[in-house]
Each structure stands twice: as structure tokens, then as C-alpha cells.
PDB file of C-alpha atoms in Angstrom:
ATOM      1  CA  GLY J   1       8.792 -23.901  10.202  1.00 54.00           C
ATOM      2  CA  PHE J   2       7.755 -23.059   6.659  1.00 56.00           C
ATOM      3  CA  ASN J   3       8.756 -26.409   5.126  1.00 54.00           C
ATOM      4  CA  ARG J   4       6.774 -28.413   7.702  1.00 55.00           C
ATOM      5  CA  ALA J   5       3.721 -26.255   6.996  1.00 50.00           C
ATOM      6  CA  MET J   6       3.889 -26.988   3.277  1.00 52.00           C
ATOM      7  CA  ARG J   7       4.133 -30.722   3.973  1.00 52.00           C
ATOM      8  CA  ARG J   8       0.874 -30.569   5.950  1.00 56.00           C
ATOM      9  CA  PHE J   9      -0.960 -29.481   2.807  1.00 61.00           C
ATOM     10  CA  PRO J  10       0.803 -31.272  -0.086  1.00 78.00           C
ATOM     11  CA  MET J  11       1.206 -29.026  -3.116  1.00 83.00           C
ATOM     12  CA  ALA J  12       0.110 -31.799  -5.504  1.00 86.00           C
ATOM     13  CA  VAL J  13      -3.239 -32.140  -3.717  1.00 89.00           C
ATOM     14  CA  LYS J  14      -3.765 -28.391  -3.723  1.00 92.00           C
ATOM     15  CA  ARG J  15      -2.902 -28.240  -7.423  1.00 94.00           C
ATOM     16  CA  ILE J  16      -5.532 -30.846  -8.328  1.00 94.00           C
ATOM     17  CA  MET J  17      -8.165 -28.991  -6.303  1.00 94.00           C
ATOM     18  CA  ASP J  18      -7.170 -25.683  -7.907  1.00 97.00           C
ATOM     19  CA  VAL J  19      -7.513 -27.007 -11.460  1.00 97.00           C
ATOM     20  CA  ILE J  20     -10.890 -28.671 -10.862  1.00 97.00           C
ATOM     21  CA  LEU J  21     -12.360 -25.601  -9.151  1.00 96.00           C
ATOM     22  CA  ALA J  22     -10.902 -23.213 -11.751  1.00 98.00           C
ATOM     23  CA  LEU J  23     -12.352 -25.187 -14.673  1.00 98.00           C
ATOM     24  CA  VAL J  24     -15.790 -25.342 -13.029  1.00 97.00           C
ATOM     25  CA  LEU J  25     -15.803 -21.623 -12.182  1.00 96.00           C
ATOM     26  CA  PHE J  26     -14.511 -20.672 -15.633  1.00 97.00           C
ATOM     27  CA  CYS J  27     -17.490 -22.435 -17.233  1.00 97.00           C
ATOM     28  CA  ILE J  28     -19.985 -20.942 -14.758  1.00 96.00           C
ATOM     29  CA  THR J  29     -18.663 -17.370 -14.984  1.00 96.00           C
ATOM     30  CA  SER J  30     -18.054 -17.261 -18.752  1.00 97.00           C
ATOM     31  CA  PRO J  31     -21.288 -15.289 -19.409  1.00 97.00           C
ATOM     32  CA  VAL J  32     -20.340 -12.792 -16.680  1.00 97.00           C
ATOM     33  CA  MET J  33     -16.880 -12.369 -18.182  1.00 97.00           C
ATOM     34  CA  LEU J  34     -18.322 -11.823 -21.665  1.00 97.00           C
ATOM     35  CA  VAL J  35     -20.724  -9.125 -20.443  1.00 97.00           C
ATOM     36  CA  THR J  36     -17.939  -7.507 -18.400  1.00 97.00           C
ATOM     37  CA  ALA J  37     -15.636  -7.363 -21.425  1.00 96.00           C
ATOM     38  CA  LEU J  38     -18.362  -5.729 -23.535  1.00 96.00           C
ATOM     39  CA  MET J  39     -19.133  -3.140 -20.828  1.00 96.00           C
ATOM     40  CA  ILE J  40     -15.455  -2.209 -20.486  1.00 96.00           C
ATOM     41  CA  ARG J  41     -15.072  -1.774 -24.255  1.00 94.00           C
ATOM     42  CA  MET J  42     -18.232   0.352 -24.443  1.00 93.00           C
ATOM     43  CA  GLU J  43     -17.156   2.687 -21.641  1.00 92.00           C
ATOM     44  CA  SER J  44     -13.564   3.456 -22.574  1.00 88.00           C
ATOM     45  CA  PRO J  45     -11.109   2.847 -25.427  1.00 88.00           C
ATOM     46  CA  GLY J  46      -8.600   0.033 -25.085  1.00 89.00           C
ATOM     47  CA  THR J  47      -8.668  -3.699 -24.552  1.00 92.00           C
ATOM     48  CA  ALA J  48     -10.949  -5.287 -21.962  1.00 95.00           C
ATOM     49  CA  LEU J  49      -8.264  -7.694 -20.782  1.00 94.00           C
ATOM     50  CA  PHE J  50      -5.242  -6.321 -18.968  1.00 91.00           C
ATOM     51  CA  HIS J  51      -1.977  -8.204 -18.538  1.00 94.00           C
ATOM     52  CA  GLN J  52       1.045  -7.337 -16.420  1.00 93.00           C
ATOM     53  CA  SER J  53       4.237  -8.910 -15.093  1.00 95.00           C
ATOM     54  CA  ARG J  54       4.029 -10.159 -11.493  1.00 96.00           C
ATOM     55  CA  THR J  55       6.351 -12.055  -9.161  1.00 96.00           C
ATOM     56  CA  GLY J  56       5.362 -15.685  -8.709  1.00 96.00           C
ATOM     57  CA  PHE J  57       6.415 -18.888  -6.967  1.00 96.00           C
ATOM     58  CA  HIS J  58      10.059 -18.741  -5.796  1.00 94.00           C
ATOM     59  CA  GLY J  59      10.369 -15.228  -7.228  1.00 94.00           C
ATOM     60  CA  GLU J  60       9.859 -16.273 -10.862  1.00 96.00           C
ATOM     61  CA  PRO J  61       7.994 -13.698 -12.998  1.00 96.00           C
ATOM     62  CA  PHE J  62       4.760 -14.534 -14.792  1.00 98.00           C
ATOM     63  CA  THR J  63       2.035 -12.686 -16.699  1.00 98.00           C
ATOM     64  CA  ILE J  64      -1.143 -12.029 -14.726  1.00 98.00           C
ATOM     65  CA  TYR J  65      -4.524 -11.442 -16.393  1.00 98.00           C
ATOM     66  CA  LYS J  66      -7.250  -9.110 -15.157  1.00 97.00           C
ATOM     67  CA  PHE J  67     -10.142  -7.128 -16.546  1.00 97.00           C
ATOM     68  CA  ARG J  68      -9.038  -3.548 -17.127  1.00 94.00           C
ATOM     69  CA  SER J  69     -10.544  -1.317 -14.437  1.00 92.00           C
ATOM     70  CA  MET J  70      -8.581   1.864 -15.175  1.00 90.00           C
ATOM     71  CA  ARG J  71      -8.255   4.217 -18.114  1.00 86.00           C
ATOM     72  CA  ASN J  72      -6.073   2.907 -20.911  1.00 77.00           C
ATOM     73  CA  ASP J  73      -3.561   5.736 -20.266  1.00 71.00           C
ATOM     74  CA  ALA J  74      -3.573   5.236 -16.488  1.00 70.00           C
ATOM     75  CA  GLU J  75       0.176   4.814 -16.128  1.00 68.00           C
ATOM     76  CA  THR J  76       3.250   6.233 -17.813  1.00 62.00           C
ATOM     77  CA  PRO J  77       5.420   3.398 -19.195  1.00 60.00           C
ATOM     78  CA  GLY J  78       8.302   2.631 -16.838  1.00 58.00           C
ATOM     79  CA  LYS J  79       6.724   4.479 -13.888  1.00 65.00           C
ATOM     80  CA  ALA J  80       4.887   2.034 -11.647  1.00 67.00           C
ATOM     81  CA  GLN J  81       2.264   3.587  -9.353  1.00 67.00           C
ATOM     82  CA  TRP J  82       0.422   2.175  -6.360  1.00 66.00           C
ATOM     83  CA  ALA J  83      -3.329   1.971  -6.980  1.00 70.00           C
ATOM     84  CA  THR J  84      -5.301   3.668  -4.199  1.00 64.00           C
ATOM     85  CA  GLU J  85      -8.821   2.856  -3.022  1.00 66.00           C
ATOM     86  CA  ASP J  86     -10.343   6.027  -4.521  1.00 73.00           C
ATOM     87  CA  ASP J  87      -7.929   6.210  -7.446  1.00 78.00           C
ATOM     88  CA  PRO J  88      -9.203   8.749 -10.027  1.00 83.00           C
ATOM     89  CA  ARG J  89      -7.824   6.543 -12.822  1.00 88.00           C
ATOM     90  CA  ILE J  90     -10.497   3.915 -12.122  1.00 89.00           C
ATOM     91  CA  THR J  91     -13.446   3.988 -14.534  1.00 92.00           C
ATOM     92  CA  ARG J  92     -17.097   3.702 -13.465  1.00 93.00           C
ATOM     93  CA  ILE J  93     -17.336   0.111 -14.682  1.00 94.00           C
ATOM     94  CA  GLY J  94     -13.910  -0.494 -13.165  1.00 93.00           C
ATOM     95  CA  ARG J  95     -15.120   0.606  -9.745  1.00 92.00           C
ATOM     96  CA  LEU J  96     -18.050  -1.798  -9.948  1.00 93.00           C
ATOM     97  CA  ILE J  97     -16.040  -4.835 -11.051  1.00 93.00           C
ATOM     98  CA  ARG J  98     -13.366  -4.146  -8.423  1.00 90.00           C
ATOM     99  CA  LYS J  99     -16.049  -3.954  -5.728  1.00 88.00           C
ATOM    100  CA  LEU J 100     -17.462  -7.319  -6.819  1.00 89.00           C
ATOM    101  CA  ARG J 101     -13.979  -8.775  -7.498  1.00 90.00           C
ATOM    102  CA  ILE J 102     -15.046  -9.521 -11.080  1.00 94.00           C
ATOM    103  CA  ASP J 103     -11.809  -7.938 -12.326  1.00 95.00           C
ATOM    104  CA  GLU J 104      -9.949 -10.948 -10.911  1.00 95.00           C
ATOM    105  CA  LEU J 105     -11.922 -13.598 -12.847  1.00 97.00           C
ATOM    106  CA  PRO J 106      -9.410 -13.837 -15.741  1.00 98.00           C
ATOM    107  CA  GLN J 107      -6.904 -15.106 -13.178  1.00 98.00           C
ATOM    108  CA  LEU J 108      -8.727 -18.424 -13.406  1.00 98.00           C
ATOM    109  CA  ILE J 109      -6.545 -18.797 -16.511  1.00 98.00           C
ATOM    110  CA  ASN J 110      -3.462 -18.249 -14.337  1.00 98.00           C
ATOM    111  CA  VAL J 111      -4.677 -20.933 -11.931  1.00 98.00           C
ATOM    112  CA  ILE J 112      -5.281 -23.425 -14.746  1.00 98.00           C
ATOM    113  CA  ARG J 113      -1.837 -22.673 -16.193  1.00 97.00           C
ATOM    114  CA  GLY J 114      -0.213 -23.221 -12.795  1.00 97.00           C
ATOM    115  CA  ASP J 115       1.032 -19.652 -12.292  1.00 98.00           C
ATOM    116  CA  MET J 116      -1.246 -19.133  -9.314  1.00 98.00           C
ATOM    117  CA  SER J 117      -3.399 -20.892  -6.756  1.00 97.00           C
ATOM    118  CA  PHE J 118      -6.829 -19.862  -5.512  1.00 97.00           C
ATOM    119  CA  VAL J 119      -5.370 -19.046  -2.109  1.00 97.00           C
ATOM    120  CA  GLY J 120      -1.976 -17.526  -1.390  1.00 97.00           C
ATOM    121  CA  PRO J 121      -0.231 -14.182  -0.966  1.00 96.00           C
ATOM    122  CA  ARG J 122      -1.217 -11.734  -3.694  1.00 95.00           C
ATOM    123  CA  PRO J 123       1.546 -11.410  -6.332  1.00 95.00           C
ATOM    124  CA  GLU J 124       3.173  -7.999  -6.514  1.00 93.00           C
ATOM    125  CA  ARG J 125       4.752  -6.154  -9.402  1.00 92.00           C
ATOM    126  CA  PRO J 126       8.530  -6.720  -9.675  1.00 92.00           C
ATOM    127  CA  GLU J 127       9.085  -2.959  -9.430  1.00 90.00           C
ATOM    128  CA  PHE J 128       7.407  -2.850  -6.022  1.00 89.00           C
ATOM    129  CA  ASP J 129       9.067  -6.069  -4.855  1.00 90.00           C
ATOM    130  CA  ALA J 130      12.504  -4.572  -5.500  1.00 89.00           C
ATOM    131  CA  ASP J 131      11.749  -1.780  -3.001  1.00 89.00           C
ATOM    132  CA  LEU J 132       9.767  -3.808  -0.474  1.00 90.00           C
ATOM    133  CA  LYS J 133      12.337  -6.575  -0.046  1.00 90.00           C
ATOM    134  CA  GLU J 134      14.906  -3.911   0.861  1.00 90.00           C
ATOM    135  CA  GLN J 135      12.638  -2.375   3.488  1.00 90.00           C
ATOM    136  CA  LEU J 136      10.781  -5.368   4.936  1.00 90.00           C
ATOM    137  CA  PRO J 137      12.653  -8.326   6.485  1.00 86.00           C
ATOM    138  CA  PHE J 138      11.536 -11.754   5.232  1.00 92.00           C
ATOM    139  CA  TYR J 139       9.428 -10.128   2.503  1.00 92.00           C
ATOM    140  CA  MET J 140      10.394 -12.643  -0.210  1.00 92.00           C
ATOM    141  CA  PHE J 141       9.394 -15.552   2.079  1.00 94.00           C
ATOM    142  CA  ARG J 142       5.836 -14.874   0.891  1.00 94.00           C
ATOM    143  CA  TYR J 143       6.836 -16.447  -2.441  1.00 95.00           C
ATOM    144  CA  LEU J 144       7.624 -19.823  -0.848  1.00 94.00           C
ATOM    145  CA  VAL J 145       4.081 -20.725  -1.908  1.00 94.00           C
ATOM    146  CA  LYS J 146       2.239 -19.937  -5.123  1.00 96.00           C
ATOM    147  CA  PRO J 147       0.562 -16.532  -5.178  1.00 97.00           C
ATOM    148  CA  GLY J 148      -3.222 -16.557  -4.964  1.00 97.00           C
ATOM    149  CA  ILE J 149      -6.340 -14.848  -6.271  1.00 96.00           C
ATOM    150  CA  THR J 150      -7.246 -14.235  -2.643  1.00 95.00           C
ATOM    151  CA  GLY J 151      -5.320 -14.622   0.585  1.00 96.00           C
ATOM    152  CA  TRP J 152      -5.204 -14.371   4.370  1.00 96.00           C
ATOM    153  CA  ALA J 153      -4.026 -10.765   4.122  1.00 94.00           C
ATOM    154  CA  GLN J 154      -6.891  -9.819   1.797  1.00 92.00           C
ATOM    155  CA  VAL J 155      -9.659 -11.180   4.032  1.00 93.00           C
ATOM    156  CA  ASN J 156      -8.131  -9.691   7.197  1.00 93.00           C
ATOM    157  CA  TYR J 157      -6.570  -6.411   6.109  1.00 87.00           C
ATOM    158  CA  GLY J 158      -8.039  -5.467   2.754  1.00 70.00           C
ATOM    159  CA  TYR J 159      -6.729  -2.797   0.446  1.00 71.00           C
ATOM    160  CA  GLY J 160      -3.260  -1.304   0.840  1.00 70.00           C
ATOM    161  CA  ALA J 161      -1.234   1.223  -1.118  1.00 69.00           C
ATOM    162  CA  SER J 162       1.869   2.012   0.944  1.00 76.00           C
ATOM    163  CA  VAL J 163       4.931   0.421   2.522  1.00 78.00           C
ATOM    164  CA  GLU J 164       3.162   0.578   5.888  1.00 85.00           C
ATOM    165  CA  ASP J 165       0.226  -1.360   4.467  1.00 87.00           C
ATOM    166  CA  ALA J 166       2.618  -3.836   2.847  1.00 87.00           C
ATOM    167  CA  LEU J 167       4.227  -4.485   6.252  1.00 89.00           C
ATOM    168  CA  GLU J 168       0.869  -5.236   7.869  1.00 92.00           C
ATOM    169  CA  LYS J 169      -0.150  -7.513   5.003  1.00 93.00           C
ATOM    170  CA  LEU J 170       3.224  -9.270   5.138  1.00 93.00           C
ATOM    171  CA  LYS J 171       2.443 -10.410   8.690  1.00 95.00           C
ATOM    172  CA  TYR J 172      -0.694 -12.157   7.418  1.00 96.00           C
ATOM    173  CA  ASP J 173       1.124 -13.576   4.377  1.00 96.00           C
ATOM    174  CA  LEU J 174       3.863 -15.121   6.514  1.00 96.00           C
ATOM    175  CA  TYR J 175       1.250 -16.543   8.870  1.00 96.00           C
ATOM    176  CA  TYR J 176      -0.373 -18.212   5.865  1.00 96.00           C
ATOM    177  CA  VAL J 177       2.924 -19.593   4.541  1.00 94.00           C
ATOM    178  CA  LYS J 178       3.719 -21.072   7.944  1.00 93.00           C
ATOM    179  CA  ASN J 179       0.224 -22.416   8.672  1.00 93.00           C
ATOM    180  CA  SER J 180      -1.035 -23.390   5.215  1.00 91.00           C
ATOM    181  CA  SER J 181      -3.708 -26.087   5.428  1.00 91.00           C
ATOM    182  CA  PHE J 182      -6.912 -27.238   3.759  1.00 91.00           C
ATOM    183  CA  LEU J 183      -8.990 -25.765   6.600  1.00 93.00           C
ATOM    184  CA  LEU J 184      -7.247 -22.392   6.411  1.00 95.00           C
ATOM    185  CA  ASP J 185      -7.765 -22.280   2.633  1.00 96.00           C
ATOM    186  CA  ALA J 186     -11.444 -23.141   3.111  1.00 95.00           C
ATOM    187  CA  GLU J 187     -11.836 -20.346   5.675  1.00 96.00           C
ATOM    188  CA  ILE J 188     -10.208 -17.832   3.320  1.00 96.00           C
ATOM    189  CA  LEU J 189     -12.414 -18.886   0.393  1.00 95.00           C
ATOM    190  CA  LEU J 190     -15.569 -18.623   2.521  1.00 95.00           C
ATOM    191  CA  LYS J 191     -14.599 -15.157   3.760  1.00 94.00           C
ATOM    192  CA  THR J 192     -13.823 -14.086   0.193  1.00 92.00           C
ATOM    193  CA  ALA J 193     -17.205 -15.371  -1.002  1.00 90.00           C
ATOM    194  CA  ALA J 194     -18.929 -13.410   1.775  1.00 89.00           C
ATOM    195  CA  THR J 195     -17.062 -10.267   0.709  1.00 81.00           C
ATOM    196  CA  VAL J 196     -18.173 -10.723  -2.903  1.00 80.00           C
ATOM    197  CA  PHE J 197     -21.828 -11.429  -2.091  1.00 80.00           C
ATOM    198  CA  LEU J 198     -21.996  -8.502   0.341  1.00 76.00           C
ATOM    199  CA  ALA J 199     -20.251  -6.258  -2.236  1.00 65.00           C
ATOM    200  CA  LYS J 200     -17.589  -5.263   0.277  1.00 61.00           C
ATOM    201  CA  GLY J 201     -14.675  -5.394  -2.157  1.00 55.00           C
ATOM    202  CA  ARG J 202     -12.300  -2.631  -3.101  1.00 54.00           C
TER     203      ARG J 202
END
């Protein structure tokens, strides 16, 4: 079951690999992140870096970091909204950085801090989790591993903005939790890299 799968890919080994890769990529992509931050600030008012509460390992909340890809007034406080693929709240620069997955680069900080891994189920907002765990059996099992910057659901299903999409992605997430391994992580990272280089992101 799930516990046997996690023993096949020891968490300590994965953690060491995560930290090394995150530090290397942070150094390499620092110029890209600086330019991205300047472009966001030039296009629309507000901060370039966006932070939000997400559900993490074993259901514990943490603060996730991303580059802001939407207008600063995109959401009314206290009213969480799904983001859709052609969401009108997304700025022009935001659409570009989402397509290239550049908006996720600040999550290297989350990986270094230990909030996230490179590979794992994407962390959801607590507001959405509260609804989804009531509607989808075994939903919270996806948090038996650390959430990731990319995951099996992302490379196989892509973007989703509904309960129906969440159900389909959950199937991939649970497959990952049960079959987590170095080879599966490597496959996911290679597929993610191909998506970025071919500009086939969101």
C-alpha cells in the first residue's frame, strides 16, 4: 500500500536531492526571476511576488510563493475562486510566465525550506480542500507525501478548474503516492521539462 511505496523511495534521500537541485536551479534562474519581477511591476500595480496559504504534508498549512500572474484585485478577500485556463484576470505578462511555468520558480524557496518537493501532488488552497474532501473519497490521501512543484497529474492531465477535473487529477495523485520512486520522479521531471521547452504550459 501507500506506506510500502514511501519506503521504496526514502524521504530522507528525496529531501537531499530536492535541496541540492533547488539550490542549483535558484542560482541559475536568478536572472530570469529578476527580469520577471521587473516586468510584472512595470505592467500592473502591486507586488511581483504572490503568497498564499496552501495545504501541505499531512494536511499542515504553509505559505506558497509564486510570481503574480493576475491583477492585484483579482479576488475578493474571503471568496476563493478557481482559476480557469482563459481567466480574464490574468495579465499579459502573467499569461506568458504561466505558459513557461516561470510563475512557479519562487517555489524553489518552498523546496529549500522543506514545505514542498520538486515532485508530488500540487498543493491546494484550504478553502477548496474543505469542499473536495467532502465530495471525493480518499482525497486527503494525496497529502501523505509532500506537495510538489510538478506532479504525475500535471504531466498527464494538465489544467483543471472544477470538481470533475479534481477527481480525474486525484486518480493520478493517488497513483503517484502509491508508486512513488526515483524513476517515476525522473519521468515526471523530464516530461515537465519538455512541457516548458515546448511552451505547452497553462
